[in-house]
Short mmCIF file of C-alpha atoms in Angstrom, two decimals:
data_model
loop_
_atom_site.label_atom_id
_atom_site.label_comp_id
_atom_site.label_asym_id
_atom_site.label_seq_id
_atom_site.Cartn_x
_atom_site.Cartn_y
_atom_site.Cartn_z
CA MET D 1 158.51 -97.39 119.93
CA ASN D 2 161.08 -99.23 122.04
CA ASP D 3 163.21 -96.68 123.95
CA ASN D 4 166.26 -98.96 123.96
CA ALA D 5 166.02 -99.36 120.22
CA SER D 6 165.92 -95.58 119.84
CA ALA D 7 169.09 -95.35 121.90
CA GLY D 8 170.96 -97.55 119.43
CA GLN D 9 170.40 -100.93 121.04
CA PRO D 10 169.75 -104.00 118.86
CA ILE D 11 166.25 -104.19 117.44
CA SER D 12 164.05 -107.00 116.21
CA GLU D 13 162.59 -107.55 112.76
CA ALA D 14 159.19 -106.46 114.03
CA GLU D 15 160.65 -103.21 115.39
CA ALA D 16 162.44 -102.54 112.11
CA LEU D 17 159.21 -103.03 110.18
CA GLU D 18 157.41 -100.72 112.58
CA ARG D 19 160.04 -98.04 112.16
CA LEU D 20 159.93 -98.21 108.37
CA GLU D 21 156.15 -98.15 108.24
CA GLN D 22 155.72 -95.01 110.38
CA ARG D 23 156.01 -91.62 108.69
CA ASP D 24 156.84 -89.26 111.57
CA ASP D 25 160.57 -89.86 112.04
CA PRO D 26 162.75 -90.12 108.88
CA SER D 27 165.83 -91.10 110.89
CA GLN D 28 164.02 -94.16 112.23
CA ARG D 29 162.94 -95.10 108.71
CA TYR D 30 166.49 -94.59 107.42
CA TYR D 31 167.91 -96.93 110.06
CA ALA D 32 165.15 -99.50 109.56
CA ALA D 33 165.78 -99.69 105.80
CA TRP D 34 169.50 -100.25 106.47
CA TRP D 35 168.75 -102.88 109.14
CA LEU D 36 166.41 -104.89 106.92
CA GLY D 37 169.03 -105.04 104.18
CA ARG D 38 171.88 -105.79 106.58
CA MET D 39 169.94 -108.69 108.09
CA ARG D 40 168.86 -109.99 104.67
CA CYS D 41 165.26 -109.95 105.89
CA GLN D 42 163.02 -111.98 103.57
CA ASN D 43 159.74 -111.06 105.22
CA PRO D 44 157.35 -110.13 102.35
CA LYS D 45 156.24 -107.11 104.35
CA ALA D 46 159.82 -105.86 104.51
CA ILE D 47 160.21 -106.07 100.74
CA SER D 48 156.87 -104.33 100.22
CA LEU D 49 157.74 -101.49 102.60
CA LEU D 50 161.18 -101.02 101.03
CA ILE D 51 159.67 -100.86 97.54
CA ASP D 52 157.15 -98.31 98.83
CA ALA D 53 159.93 -96.23 100.40
CA LEU D 54 161.85 -96.22 97.14
CA GLY D 55 158.75 -95.61 95.05
CA SER D 56 157.74 -92.60 97.14
CA VAL D 57 160.48 -90.50 95.47
CA LEU D 58 160.01 -91.75 91.91
CA GLY D 59 158.17 -89.60 89.42
CA GLN D 60 157.37 -86.82 91.87
CA PRO D 61 159.12 -84.12 93.96
CA ALA D 62 160.75 -85.49 97.09
CA SER D 63 162.23 -84.02 100.25
CA GLN D 64 165.83 -84.70 101.25
CA ASP D 65 164.57 -86.83 104.12
CA ASP D 66 162.57 -89.02 101.76
CA LEU D 67 165.55 -89.29 99.41
CA MET D 68 167.80 -90.46 102.25
CA VAL D 69 165.32 -93.19 103.15
CA ALA D 70 164.89 -94.14 99.47
CA ARG D 71 168.64 -94.53 98.99
CA ASN D 72 168.85 -96.96 101.90
CA ALA D 73 165.76 -98.77 100.64
CA ALA D 74 167.41 -99.19 97.23
CA ARG D 75 170.58 -100.55 98.85
CA ALA D 76 168.55 -102.96 100.97
CA LEU D 77 166.57 -104.24 98.01
CA GLY D 78 169.82 -105.15 96.27
CA LYS D 79 170.87 -107.27 99.23
CA LEU D 80 167.46 -108.95 99.37
CA GLN D 81 167.59 -109.73 95.63
CA SER D 82 163.82 -109.57 95.25
CA PRO D 83 162.54 -109.79 91.65
CA ALA D 84 159.63 -107.60 92.75
CA ALA D 85 162.05 -104.68 93.21
CA MET D 86 163.42 -104.73 89.65
CA ALA D 87 160.97 -102.21 88.14
CA SER D 88 161.51 -99.67 90.92
CA LEU D 89 165.31 -100.01 90.81
CA LEU D 90 165.31 -99.52 87.04
CA GLN D 91 163.18 -96.41 87.46
CA ALA D 92 165.52 -95.13 90.18
CA LEU D 93 168.39 -95.46 87.71
CA GLU D 94 166.81 -92.51 85.84
CA HIS D 95 166.27 -90.32 88.91
CA SER D 96 167.85 -86.87 89.09
CA ASP D 97 169.53 -87.68 92.43
CA HIS D 98 173.06 -88.95 91.80
CA ASP D 99 173.29 -90.93 95.04
CA LEU D 100 170.00 -92.71 94.35
CA ARG D 101 171.18 -93.65 90.85
CA GLU D 102 174.38 -95.02 92.38
CA ALA D 103 172.48 -97.08 94.97
CA ALA D 104 170.16 -98.41 92.27
CA ALA D 105 173.07 -99.37 90.00
CA ARG D 106 174.84 -101.29 92.75
CA SER D 107 171.62 -103.06 93.73
CA LEU D 108 170.89 -104.04 90.15
CA GLY D 109 174.37 -105.54 89.99
CA GLU D 110 173.71 -107.48 93.17
CA SER D 111 170.37 -108.71 91.87
CA GLY D 112 171.96 -111.17 89.46
CA ASP D 113 169.21 -110.40 86.94
CA THR D 114 170.73 -109.88 83.49
CA LYS D 115 167.56 -108.15 82.32
CA ALA D 116 169.02 -105.03 83.98
CA LEU D 117 172.00 -104.95 81.62
CA PRO D 118 170.46 -102.84 78.81
CA ALA D 119 169.46 -100.09 81.24
CA LEU D 120 172.85 -100.12 82.97
CA LEU D 121 174.69 -99.93 79.64
CA SER D 122 172.42 -97.16 78.39
CA THR D 123 173.08 -95.10 81.52
CA LEU D 124 176.82 -95.73 81.29
CA ASN D 125 176.92 -94.70 77.64
CA ARG D 126 175.46 -91.31 78.54
CA SER D 127 178.44 -90.56 80.76
CA SER D 128 181.11 -88.15 79.59
CA ILE D 129 184.83 -88.98 79.71
CA GLU D 130 186.01 -85.44 79.00
CA PRO D 131 189.29 -84.38 80.70
CA SER D 132 187.34 -81.94 82.88
CA ALA D 133 185.84 -84.95 84.70
CA ALA D 134 189.13 -85.33 86.57
CA THR D 135 188.47 -82.18 88.60
CA GLN D 136 184.66 -82.24 88.83
CA ALA D 137 183.29 -82.71 92.31
CA ARG D 138 180.85 -85.29 90.96
CA LEU D 139 180.56 -87.11 87.64
CA ASP D 140 177.40 -86.85 85.58
CA GLN D 141 176.77 -90.57 86.16
CA PRO D 142 177.89 -93.00 88.93
CA CYS D 143 180.39 -94.65 86.59
CA GLU D 144 182.12 -96.90 89.12
CA ALA D 145 178.83 -98.38 90.33
CA LEU D 146 177.59 -98.87 86.76
CA LEU D 147 180.82 -100.56 85.66
CA GLU D 148 180.87 -102.85 88.67
CA ALA D 149 177.23 -103.83 88.12
CA ILE D 150 177.77 -104.57 84.44
CA GLY D 151 180.84 -106.67 85.27
CA CYS D 152 178.86 -108.72 87.78
CA LEU D 153 175.87 -109.32 85.53
CA ALA D 154 177.79 -109.99 82.29
CA LYS D 155 180.56 -112.08 83.88
CA GLY D 156 181.90 -114.67 81.45
CA SER D 157 179.56 -113.64 78.64
CA GLN D 158 182.42 -112.45 76.38
CA ASP D 159 179.85 -110.22 74.70
CA PRO D 160 181.83 -108.01 72.25
CA SER D 161 179.28 -105.18 72.37
CA ILE D 162 179.54 -104.99 76.16
CA CYS D 163 183.34 -105.12 76.04
CA GLN D 164 183.36 -102.30 73.50
CA ALA D 165 181.14 -100.16 75.72
CA LEU D 166 183.46 -100.75 78.68
CA GLN D 167 186.74 -100.12 76.89
CA ARG D 168 186.39 -96.36 76.50
CA PHE D 169 186.26 -96.01 80.28
CA CYS D 170 189.77 -97.45 80.54
CA GLU D 171 190.82 -93.97 79.33
CA HIS D 172 188.69 -92.08 81.84
CA PRO D 173 190.49 -89.16 83.55
CA ARG D 174 189.65 -90.60 86.99
CA PRO D 175 191.90 -93.53 87.99
CA MET D 176 189.19 -95.33 89.96
CA VAL D 177 186.85 -95.31 86.98
CA GLN D 178 189.70 -96.74 84.90
CA SER D 179 190.17 -99.45 87.51
CA ALA D 180 186.45 -100.28 87.61
CA ALA D 181 186.39 -100.53 83.81
CA CYS D 182 189.37 -102.88 83.78
CA ARG D 183 187.78 -105.00 86.50
CA ALA D 184 184.57 -105.27 84.48
CA LEU D 185 186.47 -106.14 81.30
CA VAL D 186 188.36 -108.96 83.01
CA LEU D 187 185.09 -110.34 84.35
CA VAL D 188 183.19 -110.08 81.08
CA SER D 189 185.95 -111.15 78.67
CA GLY D 190 187.89 -113.54 80.89
CA ASP D 191 191.04 -111.99 79.39
CA GLY D 192 193.78 -111.03 81.83
CA GLN D 193 195.21 -108.39 79.50
CA TRP D 194 192.67 -105.98 80.97
CA ALA D 195 194.12 -106.45 84.44
CA GLU D 196 197.16 -104.41 83.39
CA GLY D 197 195.37 -101.12 84.05
CA MET D 198 194.63 -102.17 87.65
CA LEU D 199 198.17 -103.46 88.15
CA ASN D 200 199.60 -100.11 87.04
CA LEU D 201 197.49 -98.31 89.63
CA LEU D 202 199.07 -100.37 92.43
CA ASN D 203 202.06 -98.00 92.09
CA ASP D 204 200.01 -94.80 92.25
CA PRO D 205 201.27 -92.29 94.83
CA GLU D 206 197.74 -91.84 96.20
CA PRO D 207 196.88 -94.47 98.88
CA LEU D 208 193.15 -94.39 98.11
CA ILE D 209 193.82 -95.29 94.48
CA ARG D 210 196.15 -98.15 95.47
CA ARG D 211 193.50 -99.51 97.86
CA GLY D 212 190.81 -99.30 95.21
CA ALA D 213 192.96 -101.08 92.63
CA VAL D 214 193.76 -103.86 95.12
CA LEU D 215 190.07 -104.42 95.81
CA ASP D 216 189.20 -104.32 92.10
CA LEU D 217 191.86 -106.91 91.33
CA GLY D 218 190.45 -109.14 94.06
CA ALA D 219 186.91 -108.71 92.76
CA SER D 220 188.07 -109.51 89.21
CA GLY D 221 189.05 -113.02 90.32
CA TRP D 222 192.26 -112.85 88.25
CA ARG D 223 194.61 -115.02 90.28
CA ASP D 224 197.74 -113.99 88.38
CA ALA D 225 197.47 -110.71 90.28
CA ALA D 226 198.03 -112.37 93.67
CA GLU D 227 201.75 -111.56 94.01
CA ALA D 228 201.21 -107.94 93.00
CA ILE D 229 198.38 -107.59 95.50
CA ALA D 230 200.46 -109.03 98.33
CA GLY D 231 203.38 -106.74 97.51
CA CYS D 232 201.38 -103.52 97.11
CA ALA D 233 201.94 -100.64 99.52
CA ALA D 234 198.47 -100.92 101.06
CA GLU D 235 197.08 -102.01 104.42
CA SER D 236 197.29 -105.73 105.14
CA ASN D 237 193.57 -106.04 105.85
CA ILE D 238 192.76 -104.64 102.38
CA LYS D 239 195.18 -107.05 100.73
CA LEU D 240 193.85 -109.97 102.74
CA LEU D 241 190.32 -109.19 101.62
CA ALA D 242 191.39 -109.10 97.96
CA LEU D 243 193.36 -112.35 98.25
CA ARG D 244 190.41 -114.01 99.94
CA GLN D 245 188.23 -113.02 96.99
CA LEU D 246 190.75 -114.58 94.61
CA LEU D 247 190.69 -117.76 96.69
CA GLU D 248 186.91 -118.01 97.02
CA GLN D 249 185.74 -116.51 93.71
CA PRO D 250 188.33 -117.14 91.01
CA LEU D 251 187.51 -115.97 87.51
CA GLN D 252 188.08 -119.47 86.15
CA GLY D 253 185.28 -120.91 88.29
CA PRO D 254 184.79 -122.20 91.84
CA ALA D 255 187.85 -123.52 93.60
CA PRO D 256 188.04 -127.31 93.69
CA SER D 257 187.28 -129.06 96.95
CA ALA D 258 190.84 -130.34 97.20
CA LEU D 259 193.44 -127.59 97.51
CA GLY D 260 195.53 -127.20 94.38
CA GLU D 261 198.84 -125.43 93.88
CA GLN D 262 197.19 -122.04 93.24
CA GLU D 263 195.06 -122.28 96.36
CA ARG D 264 198.04 -123.26 98.53
CA HIS D 265 200.04 -120.34 97.13
CA LEU D 266 197.22 -117.91 97.91
CA LEU D 267 196.99 -119.22 101.47
CA THR D 268 200.75 -118.81 101.86
CA LEU D 269 200.52 -115.19 100.71
CA MET D 270 197.68 -114.59 103.14
CA ASP D 271 199.63 -116.15 106.00
CA GLY D 272 202.48 -113.78 105.24
CA LEU D 273 200.19 -110.80 105.79
CA LEU D 274 198.87 -111.92 109.17
#
């Protein structure tokens, strides 16, 4: 193993594959799985090793070290968008480890494969929205990740059954789950009425909730939220990121090549934050 790589220096694809393939040092495997996803490595061996790392904890007892590697492998497979990973990610969605389920849900959302929707909806529907969830250290299901994934995969479908499944989470006791549900509903239905829940959270006294609502509004693509985003009491870099999403990924479709009035207004708001 390259000593410089072990000391945190940049590594090559070959070194990352070597690290993931060995079984003696879990920390090296953990870093290698992250690196392969971060670099969007499309080497077939990388995808095979990542699927193996994830599969090693499915259907059998696993150590915490193996779970840590599997979580990063799941995250990486989402970035690589490999159809070969679908079966393992769907199986991971049923795992007892909450963090692995969350990583699998986000990766399924990133995959772009709508065949994952039934499993995501089924997992979401098993989640409780009892008032006690507001004070629980951890929810029974990774609701935010599930809602975001469903919103991504069902965007523009206007499927009434999906919208119905999402709506009950607008009443969830946790504000960020509410926000994620509203974001998903805007994406799926194309109806800006669902943005109201996110807009209300821009005035929450808790900075983390305001930041989350800003980012959800940006991810929803609902351009009517631009002024509210720019005026929210949140860091400029967070607001700039959200406005950039509205500019580059509007709900109504890709921005035209020639700048229109909406695009110019968004750029003016962004300039004001610089």
